[in-house]
Amino acid sequence: MYEIRRSNERGLADHGWLKSFHTFSFADYFDPEHVEFGPLRVINEDRVQAGAGFGTHAHRDMEIISYVLAGALAHKDSMGNGSTIRPGDVQRMSAGSGVWHSEFNPSPSEPVHFLQIWIQPAKRNIEPSYEEKRFAPEEKRGRLRLILSPDRADGSLLIHQDARVYAGLFTGNERAYLEVAPGRRVYLHVARGALTANGAALGAGDALKITDGAPLALKDGRDAEVLVFDLPGDAR
């Protein structure tokens, strides 16, 4: 069994300096049918204008992942970290017992386009931590590259949840297949381009939920970039 969520069904917040599409209920957008999917709580597709950003604010008990699609995103936090990530970089911040951070677009002329993802941790009140890593395009070309896991498998970043996140780039005849273990679920998000997933044609911003343990099969990509979340628990 699977369910498609189309891009235009998402919530939208347009603040001028920020345009954000919300896959799940967030801020002023609330949809009781789309609050979360297991521990996956947020996928916000954000576009931030040049020189703008999110001022210093607090988080706790959340795994926060930033994935840049275009431009650059600068980060500073109360743990003393400061860096700028670009396409290919993946950033993970575990807010744990509490952390302050800011995110802004350092470019004087170009917008930044990125995904901000929140995953609820398996344990609360852990010590905050931060890491980032670059995954080159050739690592993701025509395959699903593991980028986050609870055990750092295959050089992935650590996440404090029984979840695995994959990134892939697909075009032409490139294909990928992901087995889904019993009792788990999968969420596919198309970050850009288009492809076919389990026979369904999906475009940028579209998503596919798998809740019955069926495998995920990807093909017919047209400059597609995807994120795939392998998640625990009963379907919601």
mmCIF file of N, CA and C in Angstrom, residues 10 13 17-22 26 42-49 54 67 69-70 73 103 111-117:
data_model
loop_
_atom_site.group_PDB
_atom_site.id
_atom_site.type_symbol
_atom_site.label_atom_id
_atom_site.label_comp_id
_atom_site.label_asym_id
_atom_site.label_seq_id
_atom_site.Cartn_x
_atom_site.Cartn_y
_atom_site.Cartn_z
ATOM 1 N N ARG A 10 0.955 20.678 -0.178
ATOM 2 C CA ARG A 10 1.712 21.095 1.005
ATOM 3 C C ARG A 10 1.265 22.472 1.483
ATOM 4 N N ALA A 13 4.124 29.053 3.294
ATOM 5 C CA ALA A 13 4.316 30.302 4.024
ATOM 6 C C ALA A 13 5.199 31.197 3.175
ATOM 7 N N TRP A 17 11.031 37.481 2.365
ATOM 8 C CA TRP A 17 12.433 37.046 2.416
ATOM 9 C C TRP A 17 12.547 35.522 2.440
ATOM 10 N N LEU A 18 11.455 34.853 2.855
ATOM 11 C CA LEU A 18 11.413 33.389 2.966
ATOM 12 C C LEU A 18 10.140 32.865 2.315
ATOM 13 N N LYS A 19 10.319 31.878 1.431
ATOM 14 C CA LYS A 19 9.189 31.132 0.893
ATOM 15 C C LYS A 19 9.405 29.683 1.290
ATOM 16 N N SER A 20 8.426 29.102 2.009
ATOM 17 C CA SER A 20 8.610 27.774 2.577
ATOM 18 C C SER A 20 7.391 26.898 2.323
ATOM 19 N N PHE A 21 7.631 25.715 1.767
ATOM 20 C CA PHE A 21 6.599 24.703 1.613
ATOM 21 C C PHE A 21 6.749 23.690 2.746
ATOM 22 N N HIS A 22 5.632 23.391 3.420
ATOM 23 C CA HIS A 22 5.638 22.510 4.581
ATOM 24 C C HIS A 22 4.980 21.177 4.228
ATOM 25 N N PHE A 26 3.277 22.732 10.468
ATOM 26 C CA PHE A 26 4.423 23.516 10.943
ATOM 27 C C PHE A 26 3.977 24.966 11.092
ATOM 28 N N VAL A 42 9.280 16.985 10.192
ATOM 29 C CA VAL A 42 9.324 18.178 9.346
ATOM 30 C C VAL A 42 10.120 17.900 8.079
ATOM 31 N N ILE A 43 9.567 18.298 6.933
ATOM 32 C CA ILE A 43 10.344 18.516 5.708
ATOM 33 C C ILE A 43 9.887 19.861 5.172
ATOM 34 N N ASN A 44 10.686 20.877 5.399
ATOM 35 C CA ASN A 44 10.392 22.208 4.878
ATOM 36 C C ASN A 44 11.306 22.490 3.698
ATOM 37 N N GLU A 45 10.706 22.848 2.572
ATOM 38 C CA GLU A 45 11.484 23.280 1.410
ATOM 39 C C GLU A 45 11.552 24.797 1.450
ATOM 40 N N ASP A 46 12.728 25.329 1.786
ATOM 41 C CA ASP A 46 12.905 26.756 2.038
ATOM 42 C C ASP A 46 13.711 27.428 0.937
ATOM 43 N N ARG A 47 13.264 28.621 0.583
ATOM 44 C CA ARG A 47 14.027 29.516 -0.289
ATOM 45 C C ARG A 47 14.198 30.827 0.462
ATOM 46 N N VAL A 48 15.454 31.177 0.745
ATOM 47 C CA VAL A 48 15.764 32.371 1.523
ATOM 48 C C VAL A 48 16.487 33.366 0.624
ATOM 49 N N GLN A 49 15.999 34.596 0.604
ATOM 50 C CA GLN A 49 16.587 35.623 -0.245
ATOM 51 C C GLN A 49 17.994 36.010 0.234
ATOM 52 N N PHE A 54 17.361 33.152 9.361
ATOM 53 C CA PHE A 54 16.699 32.905 10.631
ATOM 54 C C PHE A 54 17.631 33.353 11.756
ATOM 55 N N TYR A 67 19.876 20.197 4.089
ATOM 56 C CA TYR A 67 20.318 19.609 2.829
ATOM 57 C C TYR A 67 20.152 20.682 1.763
ATOM 58 N N LEU A 69 20.165 22.513 -1.806
ATOM 59 C CA LEU A 69 19.948 22.200 -3.218
ATOM 60 C C LEU A 69 20.608 23.223 -4.136
ATOM 61 N N ALA A 70 20.667 24.491 -3.710
ATOM 62 C CA ALA A 70 21.317 25.541 -4.498
ATOM 63 C C ALA A 70 21.693 26.683 -3.566
ATOM 64 N N LEU A 73 24.325 28.100 2.724
ATOM 65 C CA LEU A 73 23.624 28.320 3.987
ATOM 66 C C LEU A 73 24.659 28.373 5.105
ATOM 67 N N GLU A 103 20.651 30.529 11.171
ATOM 68 C CA GLU A 103 20.914 30.118 9.798
ATOM 69 C C GLU A 103 20.636 31.324 8.897
ATOM 70 N N PRO A 111 19.787 33.666 -3.968
ATOM 71 C CA PRO A 111 18.994 32.977 -2.940
ATOM 72 C C PRO A 111 19.613 31.627 -2.588
ATOM 73 N N VAL A 112 19.211 31.066 -1.462
ATOM 74 C CA VAL A 112 19.587 29.700 -1.106
ATOM 75 C C VAL A 112 18.315 28.863 -1.069
ATOM 76 N N HIS A 113 18.411 27.665 -1.612
ATOM 77 C CA HIS A 113 17.287 26.722 -1.691
ATOM 78 C C HIS A 113 17.725 25.475 -0.936
ATOM 79 N N PHE A 114 17.002 25.127 0.125
ATOM 80 C CA PHE A 114 17.425 23.971 0.917
ATOM 81 C C PHE A 114 16.231 23.298 1.568
ATOM 82 N N LEU A 115 16.467 22.072 2.018
ATOM 83 C CA LEU A 115 15.485 21.321 2.794
ATOM 84 C C LEU A 115 15.912 21.313 4.257
ATOM 85 N N GLN A 116 14.979 21.664 5.132
ATOM 86 C CA GLN A 116 15.226 21.481 6.561
ATOM 87 C C GLN A 116 14.325 20.350 7.040
ATOM 88 N N ILE A 117 14.943 19.371 7.677
ATOM 89 C CA ILE A 117 14.279 18.131 8.065
ATOM 90 C C ILE A 117 14.425 17.947 9.569
#
